[in-house]
Each structure stands twice: as structure tokens, then as C-alpha cells.
Amino acid sequence: MLRSLDEAVAELYRFVPGSAALRVGYSLDRLRSFLDDVGAPQDRLRVVHVAGTSGKTSTAYFTRAMLHEAGVRTGLTVSPHITSITERVQVDGEPLPEPVFLELLDRFLPKVTGPLTYFEVLVAFAYWAFAELEVDVAVVETGLGGLLDGTNTATRADKVCAIGDIGLDHTEVLGETLPEIAAQKAGIIHPGNTALLLAQDPVAMAVVRGHADRVGAELTVVHDEGPADLPLFQRRNWSLARAATSAVLGRAVTPSALVSAQPPGRLEQYGDLVLDGAHNPQKLDALRESLAERGVTSAAVLANLLVSPPAKLDAALLALRPLAAHLVVPEFTVLGDLPKRSVPAAELAERATALGFTSVEVCPGLPGALAVLRARPEPTHLVTGSLYLVSQVRALLSDPGQAL
């Protein structure tokens, strides 16, 4: 029997080998077969399925909060988690209490007999747990892409699909062009679905619209912006969430701004320290614009990025450069055995210097790097570049010895 979340995580990490990025020939057949063996829980749920290059976690959090405000019992699963593995299975806005999470996982893991990956197990567990707990609506964030994402095993005709801003990211997996990536995001739309799409690049919109027409889904483009008391980059996500909530309820809704419903690690402020997990050029541009709206145009920045194609690394650094008066680059390790790793600090610092950053320093450890950042004279201190990095900084800040 699992006695702690550490034991639970260790058990789940057993499924990490083989969970590399989508491979040629990969399909959802294996996961669908397993889900059938455990009662097809995804088919017992009303699902709001959220995809997009940027903003999908925020959209999922807003949608769940709006549904809850309307009296709906909700489930929410997101990827990655920031503070605890229990964030992968949230009910009515709260991660499952540790004893409940462990009891359900204890019952579920013996059912896993096939060669599933870490992400597939977590997706299947979330669907199964939501069915066991009898939620009314499950809000489900895609992990990567959409068409071949494990969450795309939910195909009921009453599914509501919410697709946010689409851009060039994960090109080594999803394709090197905007139409290729848009086709992956559009793949979550199935016959009979209601699909909501943020107004954006006409090329991406045409791909999504074409897919919706082919499968017989109703597509609505969302143009409006959210309330002004939200950060700039969150307003479009809020509007997409409102449209998705209205589609589920079958009526227009006017929810409160729900500022508190924003996910952790998104423009999260601790005094003069701001945490934001922006990790691609599009998200870093949006972060910079949101800070500028608050009057912040320059900051000391602690950042590292996950290993990516050189063009993406350079584009992300160039998006960050106008903001960074000083750049602190830490050595940063993704915890556990997940198949992700950060760029070596010296390599990223050299790349940043070559791209025109005027003040860069390397720090060997994250606690030391955070101390260096907080000692800088700039009025604003920013941590960004990776949600995994932000999650570890949040853990340091929760330590009384590191408290602001």
C-alpha cells in the first residue's frame, strides 16, 4: 500500500522509460485499449478539452472556476504539475487530499499491466478517478499537441473543445510550420463536438476551421477580451474559458473575474519577485507585454530553458532580452527521471551573450542563484523560462529560511 506521495511518485516514475517525445508510428491505440479494460472512464464523463501553444493551463483553470461558480461539480487535470502530483487530479478546485489520492492510486496501479508511459498512466488515472468520484464535468488540458495526445481518448459528441493561441513550439515533435502545428491542436475536435477558437493568425484559424468542417463539428471564433483587472496575457484565456463554460451550460454566462483562479507560476508575485513559467518565444513576449502594462520594462532575471532546437532557444532569449537588465543563469535539473533536461548554464549564458545580453552571470545551484537574484539592485526580480524551474523556486520560497 502506498504510504506517501513520495512513494506514489516513485511508482509512477517506473513508467518513464520509453516515454520519449511522440515517435513515428505512435498512436493512441494502446491507451484506448487500456481504458477499455478499466471501463472506458473517459466515455462516462462530460469533457472540456483545452489545447493550444500558449495559455491552455490558464484557460483550463478559468473554465473550471467558472463551472464551479455555476454550481457544477468539476474535475481538472493539467500538465505539468507545479507543487504536487495531486494537481493532476483536482476536484472542485482542490487537488485531492493526499489520503484520497493515495487510496485511488493504490486501487488503480495494479490494473496497469501493459507498456504505458508515465503521461499515459497519469491521463488514464485522471479519467478513472474523475469517473469514480462522479464529477459532472472534467476539464482536461492536453500535454503536447492534441491529435496524438493521451487526453484525446475522450471523443464523446458532447465534448467542448477550447483551442487557444497557436504558435511554433515543440517543432521537433509537432511539425515545423504553423499549419502542421495547428493540425495537431485541431485534432482534439471530433464529430459532433462544440469547438471554440481564439481569433488569431488566419493561417492557423483556417486549418482548425477546415478540420472542424471535415468532422462535422460546430466552430465558434472567440474575439472578445477579458476584464481589465486580469494581467494582459490572461484576458484572452479568460474569454475562451467563458465561451467554453457557456457552451457546457447551454447559456451565456457572465462570471466574476476570478483573479484567484489563475494557476500557480503565472505572473505570480512575492513582493518584488515575480514567477512566470513562460518557456517559448510567444509566452515570453506576452509576459514582457503584461509586465510593461504594469510599468515594468526592466528587471533582474533568473532564467534557464529546457533543451530545445537552437532556433527556439535563440528566439526565446531574444524575446527575453529587452526586459533583462541582468541575467542570472542557474544550473537546473528537472527533478526525478522525467525525460526533460535544462540547457547547461554555461552554454545558455554564452548563447545569451552572443545574442546581445549585456550582463550575464552563471550560478552553479538554484538556491545560490535565487539569493544572487534577490540581492540585485533592480526593483523587479523575475524567474522565468520553465515551469519546472518555477516549481523549484516556489518550493524554496515556501521554506521559512527562504521566505521573503
mmCIF file of C-alpha atoms in Angstrom:
data_model
loop_
_atom_site.group_PDB
_atom_site.id
_atom_site.type_symbol
_atom_site.label_atom_id
_atom_site.label_comp_id
_atom_site.label_asym_id
_atom_site.label_seq_id
_atom_site.Cartn_x
_atom_site.Cartn_y
_atom_site.Cartn_z
ATOM 1 C CA MET A 1 0.000 0.000 0.000
ATOM 2 C CA LEU A 2 1.267 3.486 -0.866
ATOM 3 C CA ARG A 3 2.103 5.385 2.305
ATOM 4 C CA SER A 4 3.221 8.754 0.956
ATOM 5 C CA LEU A 5 3.276 10.925 -2.129
ATOM 6 C CA ASP A 6 6.997 10.227 -2.455
ATOM 7 C CA GLU A 7 6.199 6.534 -2.794
ATOM 8 C CA ALA A 8 3.436 7.330 -5.268
ATOM 9 C CA VAL A 9 5.780 9.413 -7.410
ATOM 10 C CA ALA A 10 8.405 6.653 -7.300
ATOM 11 C CA GLU A 11 5.819 4.151 -8.531
ATOM 12 C CA LEU A 12 4.730 6.458 -11.334
ATOM 13 C CA TYR A 13 8.316 7.107 -12.383
ATOM 14 C CA ARG A 14 8.597 3.404 -13.191
ATOM 15 C CA PHE A 15 6.666 4.239 -16.343
ATOM 16 C CA VAL A 16 9.065 6.948 -17.503
ATOM 17 C CA PRO A 17 11.438 4.789 -19.620
ATOM 18 C CA GLY A 18 10.013 4.763 -23.115
ATOM 19 C CA SER A 19 8.012 7.957 -22.641
ATOM 20 C CA ALA A 20 10.086 9.966 -25.079
ATOM 21 C CA ALA A 21 8.514 12.506 -27.406
ATOM 22 C CA LEU A 22 5.967 11.206 -29.916
ATOM 23 C CA ARG A 23 7.629 8.781 -32.251
ATOM 24 C CA VAL A 24 6.960 7.919 -35.864
ATOM 25 C CA GLY A 25 4.096 5.465 -35.876
ATOM 26 C CA TYR A 26 2.851 6.426 -32.416
ATOM 27 C CA SER A 27 -0.897 6.067 -31.947
ATOM 28 C CA LEU A 28 -3.452 6.142 -29.138
ATOM 29 C CA ASP A 29 -4.491 2.531 -29.718
ATOM 30 C CA ARG A 30 -2.564 1.174 -26.716
ATOM 31 C CA LEU A 31 -4.052 3.721 -24.317
ATOM 32 C CA ARG A 32 -7.557 3.292 -25.742
ATOM 33 C CA SER A 33 -7.272 -0.447 -25.230
ATOM 34 C CA PHE A 34 -6.214 0.007 -21.616
ATOM 35 C CA LEU A 35 -9.013 2.463 -20.941
ATOM 36 C CA ASP A 36 -11.494 -0.028 -22.365
ATOM 37 C CA ASP A 37 -10.114 -2.623 -19.927
ATOM 38 C CA VAL A 38 -10.828 -0.325 -16.953
ATOM 39 C CA GLY A 39 -14.355 0.550 -18.035
ATOM 40 C CA ALA A 40 -13.724 3.380 -20.542
ATOM 41 C CA PRO A 41 -13.940 6.086 -17.870
ATOM 42 C CA GLN A 42 -13.394 8.869 -20.419
ATOM 43 C CA ASP A 43 -16.701 7.879 -22.022
ATOM 44 C CA ARG A 44 -18.523 8.323 -18.708
ATOM 45 C CA LEU A 45 -17.528 11.993 -18.453
ATOM 46 C CA ARG A 46 -18.585 15.288 -19.984
ATOM 47 C CA VAL A 47 -15.267 16.792 -21.014
ATOM 48 C CA VAL A 48 -13.974 20.267 -21.774
ATOM 49 C CA HIS A 49 -10.768 19.647 -23.723
ATOM 50 C CA VAL A 50 -8.235 22.508 -23.792
ATOM 51 C CA ALA A 51 -5.380 22.795 -26.295
ATOM 52 C CA GLY A 52 -3.075 25.486 -27.655
ATOM 53 C CA THR A 53 0.552 26.542 -27.677
ATOM 54 C CA SER A 54 0.061 29.227 -25.055
ATOM 55 C CA GLY A 55 -2.480 29.769 -22.294
ATOM 56 C CA LYS A 56 -4.065 26.339 -22.090
ATOM 57 C CA THR A 57 -3.375 25.808 -18.366
ATOM 58 C CA SER A 58 -4.824 29.214 -17.525
ATOM 59 C CA THR A 59 -7.820 28.553 -19.757
ATOM 60 C CA ALA A 60 -8.384 25.229 -18.009
ATOM 61 C CA TYR A 61 -8.184 26.817 -14.545
ATOM 62 C CA PHE A 62 -10.577 29.622 -15.519
ATOM 63 C CA THR A 63 -13.046 27.193 -17.091
ATOM 64 C CA ARG A 64 -13.095 25.000 -14.019
ATOM 65 C CA ALA A 65 -13.638 28.004 -11.758
ATOM 66 C CA MET A 66 -16.455 29.363 -13.914
ATOM 67 C CA LEU A 67 -18.208 25.997 -13.976
ATOM 68 C CA HIS A 68 -17.826 25.704 -10.210
ATOM 69 C CA GLU A 69 -19.279 29.185 -9.790
ATOM 70 C CA ALA A 70 -22.293 27.957 -11.774
ATOM 71 C CA GLY A 71 -22.781 25.033 -9.375
ATOM 72 C CA VAL A 72 -21.107 22.294 -11.424
ATOM 73 C CA ARG A 73 -19.019 19.575 -9.725
ATOM 74 C CA THR A 74 -15.745 19.752 -11.604
ATOM 75 C CA GLY A 75 -12.640 17.751 -12.213
ATOM 76 C CA LEU A 76 -9.429 19.288 -13.536
ATOM 77 C CA THR A 77 -6.242 17.683 -14.794
ATOM 78 C CA VAL A 78 -3.245 19.702 -16.001
ATOM 79 C CA SER A 79 0.311 19.059 -17.128
ATOM 80 C CA PRO A 80 2.837 19.635 -15.748
ATOM 81 C CA HIS A 81 2.047 19.979 -12.075
ATOM 82 C CA ILE A 82 3.815 22.747 -10.159
ATOM 83 C CA THR A 83 3.687 21.922 -6.459
ATOM 84 C CA SER A 84 2.396 18.366 -6.090
ATOM 85 C CA ILE A 85 1.499 15.348 -8.206
ATOM 86 C CA THR A 86 -2.003 15.670 -6.734
ATOM 87 C CA GLU A 87 -2.579 18.662 -9.028
ATOM 88 C CA ARG A 88 -3.092 16.078 -11.774
ATOM 89 C CA VAL A 89 -6.448 15.160 -10.193
ATOM 90 C CA GLN A 90 -8.341 18.163 -8.829
ATOM 91 C CA VAL A 91 -11.981 18.111 -7.751
ATOM 92 C CA ASP A 92 -13.971 21.292 -7.163
ATOM 93 C CA GLY A 93 -10.846 23.402 -7.409
ATOM 94 C CA GLU A 94 -8.663 21.490 -4.978
ATOM 95 C CA PRO A 95 -6.077 18.759 -5.536
ATOM 96 C CA LEU A 96 -7.262 15.533 -3.976
ATOM 97 C CA PRO A 97 -6.307 15.224 -0.305
ATOM 98 C CA GLU A 98 -3.217 13.040 -0.014
ATOM 99 C CA PRO A 99 -5.043 10.069 1.628
ATOM 100 C CA VAL A 100 -7.704 10.074 -1.102
ATOM 101 C CA PHE A 101 -5.129 10.389 -3.884
ATOM 102 C CA LEU A 102 -3.082 7.511 -2.451
ATOM 103 C CA GLU A 103 -6.126 5.288 -1.924
ATOM 104 C CA LEU A 104 -7.307 5.785 -5.507
ATOM 105 C CA LEU A 105 -3.833 5.334 -6.983
ATOM 106 C CA ASP A 106 -3.400 2.178 -4.874
ATOM 107 C CA ARG A 107 -6.515 0.754 -6.461
ATOM 108 C CA PHE A 108 -5.588 1.901 -9.957
ATOM 109 C CA LEU A 109 -1.932 0.936 -10.429
ATOM 110 C CA PRO A 110 -2.489 -2.846 -10.213
ATOM 111 C CA LYS A 111 -4.726 -2.514 -13.253
ATOM 112 C CA VAL A 112 -1.795 -1.204 -15.330
ATOM 113 C CA THR A 113 -0.313 -4.295 -16.902
ATOM 114 C CA GLY A 114 0.588 -3.042 -20.362
ATOM 115 C CA PRO A 115 3.527 -0.910 -21.563
ATOM 116 C CA LEU A 116 2.053 2.510 -20.867
ATOM 117 C CA THR A 117 4.127 5.676 -20.477
ATOM 118 C CA TYR A 118 4.233 7.981 -17.465
ATOM 119 C CA PHE A 119 1.954 10.516 -19.124
ATOM 120 C CA GLU A 120 -0.468 7.860 -20.361
ATOM 121 C CA VAL A 121 -0.779 6.420 -16.859
ATOM 122 C CA LEU A 122 -1.473 9.844 -15.386
ATOM 123 C CA VAL A 123 -4.087 10.626 -18.052
ATOM 124 C CA ALA A 124 -5.808 7.283 -17.573
ATOM 125 C CA PHE A 125 -5.709 7.688 -13.790
ATOM 126 C CA ALA A 126 -7.272 11.146 -14.003
ATOM 127 C CA TYR A 127 -10.131 9.918 -16.206
ATOM 128 C CA TRP A 128 -10.660 6.880 -13.987
ATOM 129 C CA ALA A 129 -10.570 8.914 -10.764
ATOM 130 C CA PHE A 130 -12.997 11.504 -12.121
ATOM 131 C CA ALA A 131 -15.419 8.733 -13.082
ATOM 132 C CA GLU A 132 -15.050 7.101 -9.655
ATOM 133 C CA LEU A 133 -15.668 10.440 -7.933
ATOM 134 C CA GLU A 134 -18.617 11.204 -10.209
ATOM 135 C CA VAL A 135 -17.688 14.694 -11.309
ATOM 136 C CA ASP A 136 -20.161 16.448 -13.601
ATOM 137 C CA VAL A 137 -17.583 17.898 -15.988
ATOM 138 C CA ALA A 138 -13.884 17.121 -16.380
ATOM 139 C CA VAL A 139 -11.697 19.966 -17.643
ATOM 140 C CA VAL A 140 -8.726 18.350 -19.355
ATOM 141 C CA GLU A 141 -5.570 20.086 -20.554
ATOM 142 C CA THR A 142 -3.581 18.470 -23.341
ATOM 143 C CA GLY A 143 0.021 17.649 -22.574
ATOM 144 C CA LEU A 144 1.560 18.044 -26.033
ATOM 145 C CA GLY A 145 -0.203 18.846 -29.276
ATOM 146 C CA GLY A 146 -3.641 17.294 -29.348
ATOM 147 C CA LEU A 147 -4.183 14.780 -32.113
ATOM 148 C CA LEU A 148 -1.855 12.170 -30.597
ATOM 149 C CA ASP A 149 -2.011 13.414 -27.013
ATOM 150 C CA GLY A 150 -3.164 10.822 -24.480
ATOM 151 C CA THR A 151 -6.015 13.070 -23.377
ATOM 152 C CA ASN A 152 -7.504 12.769 -26.883
ATOM 153 C CA THR A 153 -9.031 9.432 -25.983
ATOM 154 C CA ALA A 154 -12.096 11.446 -24.904
ATOM 155 C CA THR A 155 -14.258 11.561 -28.027
ATOM 156 C CA ARG A 156 -17.873 11.879 -26.904
ATOM 157 C CA ALA A 157 -20.026 14.005 -29.201
ATOM 158 C CA ASP A 158 -20.854 16.414 -26.362
ATOM 159 C CA LYS A 159 -17.212 17.288 -25.740
ATOM 160 C CA VAL A 160 -16.407 21.003 -25.758
ATOM 161 C CA CYS A 161 -13.019 21.856 -27.283
ATOM 162 C CA ALA A 162 -11.267 25.132 -26.412
ATOM 163 C CA ILE A 163 -8.229 25.992 -28.539
ATOM 164 C CA GLY A 164 -6.085 28.957 -27.546
ATOM 165 C CA ASP A 165 -3.235 30.737 -29.267
ATOM 166 C CA ILE A 166 -1.219 28.544 -31.617
ATOM 167 C CA GLY A 167 2.440 29.164 -32.367
ATOM 168 C CA LEU A 168 5.724 27.493 -33.197
ATOM 169 C CA ASP A 169 6.679 25.275 -30.264
ATOM 170 C CA HIS A 170 7.711 21.639 -29.892
ATOM 171 C CA THR A 171 8.513 21.762 -33.599
ATOM 172 C CA GLU A 172 10.690 18.664 -33.292
ATOM 173 C CA VAL A 173 7.514 16.722 -32.465
ATOM 174 C CA LEU A 174 4.513 18.591 -33.852
ATOM 175 C CA GLY A 175 5.921 19.911 -37.134
ATOM 176 C CA GLU A 176 7.995 22.836 -38.282
ATOM 177 C CA THR A 177 5.248 25.014 -39.750
ATOM 178 C CA LEU A 178 2.220 26.787 -38.282
ATOM 179 C CA PRO A 179 -0.258 24.722 -40.375
ATOM 180 C CA GLU A 180 1.326 21.467 -39.163
ATOM 181 C CA ILE A 181 1.114 22.529 -35.524
ATOM 182 C CA ALA A 182 -2.430 23.866 -35.957
ATOM 183 C CA ALA A 183 -3.464 20.499 -37.392
ATOM 184 C CA GLN A 184 -2.189 18.783 -34.239
ATOM 185 C CA LYS A 185 -4.164 21.167 -32.000
ATOM 186 C CA ALA A 186 -7.288 20.804 -34.157
ATOM 187 C CA GLY A 187 -7.055 17.026 -33.772
ATOM 188 C CA ILE A 188 -8.869 17.181 -30.425
ATOM 189 C CA ILE A 189 -12.081 18.057 -32.300
ATOM 190 C CA HIS A 190 -14.308 15.045 -33.017
ATOM 191 C CA PRO A 191 -17.683 14.599 -34.749
ATOM 192 C CA GLY A 192 -20.457 16.495 -33.025
ATOM 193 C CA ASN A 193 -18.143 18.483 -30.760
ATOM 194 C CA THR A 194 -18.537 22.150 -29.974
ATOM 195 C CA ALA A 195 -15.234 23.903 -30.698
ATOM 196 C CA LEU A 196 -14.130 27.363 -29.548
ATOM 197 C CA LEU A 197 -11.083 29.002 -31.112
ATOM 198 C CA LEU A 198 -9.381 32.255 -30.155
ATOM 199 C CA ALA A 199 -9.146 34.706 -33.056
ATOM 200 C CA GLN A 200 -5.520 34.642 -34.228
ATOM 201 C CA ASP A 201 -3.278 34.094 -37.243
ATOM 202 C CA PRO A 202 -5.572 33.411 -40.258
ATOM 203 C CA VAL A 203 -3.363 30.503 -41.337
ATOM 204 C CA ALA A 204 -3.875 28.657 -38.041
ATOM 205 C CA MET A 205 -7.572 29.513 -37.983
ATOM 206 C CA ALA A 206 -8.083 28.143 -41.499
ATOM 207 C CA VAL A 207 -6.540 24.809 -40.523
ATOM 208 C CA VAL A 208 -8.728 24.457 -37.433
ATOM 209 C CA ARG A 209 -11.849 25.521 -39.304
ATOM 210 C CA GLY A 210 -11.135 23.042 -42.079
ATOM 211 C CA HIS A 211 -10.746 20.185 -39.602
ATOM 212 C CA ALA A 212 -13.956 21.115 -37.780
ATOM 213 C CA ASP A 213 -15.862 21.190 -41.072
ATOM 214 C CA ARG A 214 -14.496 17.791 -42.110
ATOM 215 C CA VAL A 215 -15.521 16.028 -38.900
ATOM 216 C CA GLY A 216 -18.874 17.781 -38.548
ATOM 217 C CA ALA A 217 -18.151 19.937 -35.505
ATOM 218 C CA GLU A 218 -19.506 23.398 -34.783
ATOM 219 C CA LEU A 219 -16.742 26.014 -34.569
ATOM 220 C CA THR A 220 -17.066 29.447 -32.988
ATOM 221 C CA VAL A 221 -14.273 32.026 -33.073
ATOM 222 C CA VAL A 222 -13.813 33.977 -29.818
ATOM 223 C CA HIS A 223 -12.899 37.631 -30.382
ATOM 224 C CA ASP A 224 -13.648 39.426 -27.121
ATOM 225 C CA GLU A 225 -11.182 40.257 -24.366
ATOM 226 C CA GLY A 226 -11.474 39.585 -20.649
ATOM 227 C CA PRO A 227 -11.722 42.035 -17.736
ATOM 228 C CA ALA A 228 -9.066 44.663 -17.157
ATOM 229 C CA ASP A 229 -8.242 43.510 -13.626
ATOM 230 C CA LEU A 230 -6.560 40.426 -15.075
ATOM 231 C CA PRO A 231 -2.993 40.509 -16.445
ATOM 232 C CA LEU A 232 -2.917 41.385 -20.136
ATOM 233 C CA PHE A 233 -1.944 37.906 -21.292
ATOM 234 C CA GLN A 234 -4.737 36.285 -19.256
ATOM 235 C CA ARG A 235 -7.639 38.240 -20.734
ATOM 236 C CA ARG A 236 -7.896 36.183 -23.914
ATOM 237 C CA ASN A 237 -7.636 32.967 -21.905
ATOM 238 C CA TRP A 238 -10.468 34.182 -19.654
ATOM 239 C CA SER A 239 -12.652 34.922 -22.683
ATOM 240 C CA LEU A 240 -12.017 31.485 -24.166
ATOM 241 C CA ALA A 241 -12.900 29.918 -20.808
ATOM 242 C CA ARG A 242 -16.121 31.917 -20.638
ATOM 243 C CA ALA A 243 -17.092 30.709 -24.123
ATOM 244 C CA ALA A 244 -16.345 27.093 -23.140
ATOM 245 C CA THR A 245 -18.347 27.416 -19.927
ATOM 246 C CA SER A 246 -21.287 28.902 -21.822
ATOM 247 C CA ALA A 247 -21.140 26.004 -24.271
ATOM 248 C CA VAL A 248 -21.248 23.448 -21.452
ATOM 249 C CA LEU A 249 -24.116 25.161 -19.666
ATOM 250 C CA GLY A 250 -26.052 25.946 -22.836
ATOM 251 C CA ARG A 251 -26.406 29.598 -21.894
ATOM 252 C CA ALA A 252 -24.301 32.725 -21.853
ATOM 253 C CA VAL A 253 -22.520 33.351 -18.571
ATOM 254 C CA THR A 254 -21.019 36.462 -17.040
ATOM 255 C CA PRO A 255 -18.694 35.123 -14.360
ATOM 256 C CA SER A 256 -16.672 37.200 -11.947
ATOM 257 C CA ALA A 257 -13.128 37.996 -12.990
ATOM 258 C CA LEU A 258 -11.887 35.079 -10.870
ATOM 259 C CA VAL A 259 -8.407 36.510 -10.477
ATOM 260 C CA SER A 260 -7.764 33.918 -7.766
ATOM 261 C CA ALA A 261 -8.457 31.136 -10.273
ATOM 262 C CA GLN A 262 -5.196 31.725 -12.129
ATOM 263 C CA PRO A 263 -2.825 28.761 -11.994
ATOM 264 C CA PRO A 264 0.363 28.911 -9.937
ATOM 265 C CA GLY A 265 3.513 30.088 -11.646
ATOM 266 C CA ARG A 266 1.804 32.545 -13.998
ATOM 267 C CA LEU A 267 2.741 36.146 -13.231
ATOM 268 C CA GLU A 268 2.769 35.133 -9.568
ATOM 269 C CA GLN A 269 4.142 37.841 -7.296
ATOM 270 C CA TYR A 270 6.032 37.619 -3.986
ATOM 271 C CA GLY A 271 6.884 41.209 -3.118
ATOM 272 C CA ASP A 272 9.402 42.350 -5.718
ATOM 273 C CA LEU A 273 9.819 38.786 -7.029
ATOM 274 C CA VAL A 274 7.695 37.636 -9.984
ATOM 275 C CA LEU A 275 7.430 33.989 -11.057
ATOM 276 C CA ASP A 276 6.227 33.084 -14.526
ATOM 277 C CA GLY A 277 6.752 29.785 -16.325
ATOM 278 C CA ALA A 278 6.864 31.293 -19.825
ATOM 279 C CA HIS A 279 9.025 28.925 -21.826
ATOM 280 C CA ASN A 280 8.660 29.780 -25.506
ATOM 281 C CA PRO A 281 9.012 32.983 -27.526
ATOM 282 C CA GLN A 282 5.257 33.563 -27.741
ATOM 283 C CA LYS A 283 4.792 33.252 -23.982
ATOM 284 C CA LEU A 284 7.849 35.358 -23.195
ATOM 285 C CA ASP A 285 6.571 38.107 -25.493
ATOM 286 C CA ALA A 286 3.216 38.005 -23.687
ATOM 287 C CA LEU A 287 4.967 38.118 -20.304
ATOM 288 C CA ARG A 288 7.021 41.126 -21.327
ATOM 289 C CA GLU A 289 3.902 42.938 -22.581
ATOM 290 C CA SER A 290 1.994 42.188 -19.369
ATOM 291 C CA LEU A 291 4.848 43.488 -17.226
ATOM 292 C CA ALA A 292 5.113 46.603 -19.386
ATOM 293 C CA GLU A 293 1.423 47.275 -18.763
ATOM 294 C CA ARG A 294 2.313 47.291 -15.055
ATOM 295 C CA GLY A 295 5.124 49.745 -15.698
ATOM 296 C CA VAL A 296 7.924 47.144 -15.579
ATOM 297 C CA THR A 297 10.224 47.392 -18.587
ATOM 298 C CA SER A 298 13.465 46.236 -16.971
ATOM 299 C CA ALA A 299 14.264 43.566 -14.389
ATOM 300 C CA ALA A 300 16.911 41.290 -12.994
ATOM 301 C CA VAL A 301 16.042 37.885 -14.434
ATOM 302 C CA LEU A 302 16.817 34.349 -13.299
ATOM 303 C CA ALA A 303 16.161 32.011 -16.208
ATOM 304 C CA ASN A 304 17.064 28.758 -17.808
ATOM 305 C CA LEU A 305 15.343 26.850 -20.603
ATOM 306 C CA LEU A 306 14.728 23.213 -21.354
ATOM 307 C CA VAL A 307 16.798 21.680 -24.142
ATOM 308 C CA SER A 308 15.195 22.645 -27.453
ATOM 309 C CA PRO A 309 16.255 23.195 -31.079
ATOM 310 C CA PRO A 310 18.775 26.065 -31.333
ATOM 311 C CA ALA A 311 16.377 28.319 -33.247
ATOM 312 C CA LYS A 312 13.784 28.086 -30.457
ATOM 313 C CA LEU A 313 16.385 28.796 -27.761
ATOM 314 C CA ASP A 314 17.583 31.866 -29.628
ATOM 315 C CA ALA A 315 14.053 33.120 -30.241
ATOM 316 C CA ALA A 316 13.172 32.696 -26.565
ATOM 317 C CA LEU A 317 16.290 34.557 -25.446
ATOM 318 C CA LEU A 318 15.619 37.357 -27.925
ATOM 319 C CA ALA A 319 12.092 37.704 -26.520
ATOM 320 C CA LEU A 320 13.578 37.999 -23.020
ATOM 321 C CA ARG A 321 16.493 40.294 -23.883
ATOM 322 C CA PRO A 322 14.636 43.678 -23.862
ATOM 323 C CA LEU A 323 13.499 43.000 -20.295
ATOM 324 C CA ALA A 324 16.699 41.626 -18.773
ATOM 325 C CA ALA A 325 18.912 44.286 -17.220
ATOM 326 C CA HIS A 326 20.865 41.405 -15.690
ATOM 327 C CA LEU A 327 20.539 37.687 -16.416
ATOM 328 C CA VAL A 328 21.301 35.022 -13.801
ATOM 329 C CA VAL A 329 21.559 31.543 -15.332
ATOM 330 C CA PRO A 330 21.365 28.681 -12.832
ATOM 331 C CA GLU A 331 22.299 25.072 -13.255
ATOM 332 C CA PHE A 332 18.871 23.496 -13.157
ATOM 333 C CA THR A 333 17.862 19.831 -13.086
ATOM 334 C CA VAL A 334 14.352 18.595 -13.754
ATOM 335 C CA LEU A 335 13.519 16.549 -10.680
ATOM 336 C CA GLY A 336 13.060 12.823 -10.926
ATOM 337 C CA ASP A 337 13.601 10.758 -14.043
ATOM 338 C CA LEU A 338 11.385 12.697 -16.418
ATOM 339 C CA PRO A 339 12.828 12.796 -19.958
ATOM 340 C CA LYS A 340 13.470 16.544 -19.818
ATOM 341 C CA ARG A 341 16.654 18.448 -19.079
ATOM 342 C CA SER A 342 17.733 22.039 -18.990
ATOM 343 C CA VAL A 343 20.413 23.671 -21.090
ATOM 344 C CA PRO A 344 23.771 23.682 -19.273
ATOM 345 C CA ALA A 345 24.085 27.081 -17.614
ATOM 346 C CA ALA A 346 27.411 27.988 -19.220
ATOM 347 C CA GLU A 347 26.075 27.116 -22.663
ATOM 348 C CA LEU A 348 22.931 29.218 -22.225
ATOM 349 C CA ALA A 349 24.949 32.134 -20.814
ATOM 350 C CA GLU A 350 27.304 32.005 -23.807
ATOM 351 C CA ARG A 351 24.335 31.945 -26.182
ATOM 352 C CA ALA A 352 22.718 34.895 -24.375
ATOM 353 C CA THR A 353 25.921 36.933 -24.526
ATOM 354 C CA ALA A 354 26.251 36.250 -28.250
ATOM 355 C CA LEU A 355 22.680 37.498 -28.719
ATOM 356 C CA GLY A 356 23.426 40.837 -27.069
ATOM 357 C CA PHE A 357 22.651 40.418 -23.354
ATOM 358 C CA THR A 358 24.908 42.943 -21.690
ATOM 359 C CA SER A 359 25.091 41.498 -18.164
ATOM 360 C CA VAL A 360 25.085 37.735 -17.592
ATOM 361 C CA GLU A 361 26.303 35.516 -14.760
ATOM 362 C CA VAL A 362 26.224 31.788 -14.148
ATOM 363 C CA CYS A 363 25.316 30.266 -10.774
ATOM 364 C CA PRO A 364 26.013 26.588 -10.031
ATOM 365 C CA GLY A 365 22.991 25.911 -7.806
ATOM 366 C CA LEU A 366 19.425 27.121 -7.692
ATOM 367 C CA PRO A 367 19.360 28.334 -4.036
ATOM 368 C CA GLY A 368 22.513 30.364 -4.645
ATOM 369 C CA ALA A 369 21.156 31.722 -7.911
ATOM 370 C CA LEU A 370 17.957 32.821 -6.181
ATOM 371 C CA ALA A 371 19.995 34.572 -3.487
ATOM 372 C CA VAL A 372 22.021 36.375 -6.161
ATOM 373 C CA LEU A 373 18.842 37.446 -7.930
ATOM 374 C CA ARG A 374 17.243 38.790 -4.765
ATOM 375 C CA ALA A 375 20.365 40.781 -3.905
ATOM 376 C CA ARG A 376 20.280 42.635 -7.227
ATOM 377 C CA PRO A 377 19.504 46.394 -7.122
ATOM 378 C CA GLU A 378 16.815 46.276 -9.818
ATOM 379 C CA PRO A 379 13.323 46.999 -8.404
ATOM 380 C CA THR A 380 11.820 43.894 -10.050
ATOM 381 C CA HIS A 381 13.233 40.371 -9.875
ATOM 382 C CA LEU A 382 11.845 37.797 -12.321
ATOM 383 C CA VAL A 383 12.115 33.988 -12.517
ATOM 384 C CA THR A 384 11.080 32.549 -15.870
ATOM 385 C CA GLY A 385 11.941 30.165 -18.698
ATOM 386 C CA SER A 386 10.437 26.923 -17.414
ATOM 387 C CA LEU A 387 7.509 25.799 -15.276
ATOM 388 C CA TYR A 388 9.823 23.151 -13.828
ATOM 389 C CA LEU A 389 12.260 25.874 -12.771
ATOM 390 C CA VAL A 390 9.430 27.968 -11.305
ATOM 391 C CA SER A 391 8.118 24.983 -9.346
ATOM 392 C CA GLN A 392 11.501 24.502 -7.658
ATOM 393 C CA VAL A 393 11.800 28.210 -6.860
ATOM 394 C CA ARG A 394 8.304 28.130 -5.328
ATOM 395 C CA ALA A 395 9.454 25.265 -3.122
ATOM 396 C CA LEU A 396 12.416 27.348 -1.949
ATOM 397 C CA LEU A 397 10.123 30.249 -1.162
ATOM 398 C CA SER A 398 7.868 28.020 0.933
ATOM 399 C CA ASP A 399 10.860 27.234 3.130
ATOM 400 C CA PRO A 400 10.851 29.631 6.118
ATOM 401 C CA GLY A 401 14.564 30.104 5.642
ATOM 402 C CA GLN A 402 13.902 31.442 2.154
ATOM 403 C CA ALA A 403 10.786 33.463 2.944
ATOM 404 C CA LEU A 404 10.516 36.946 1.513
#
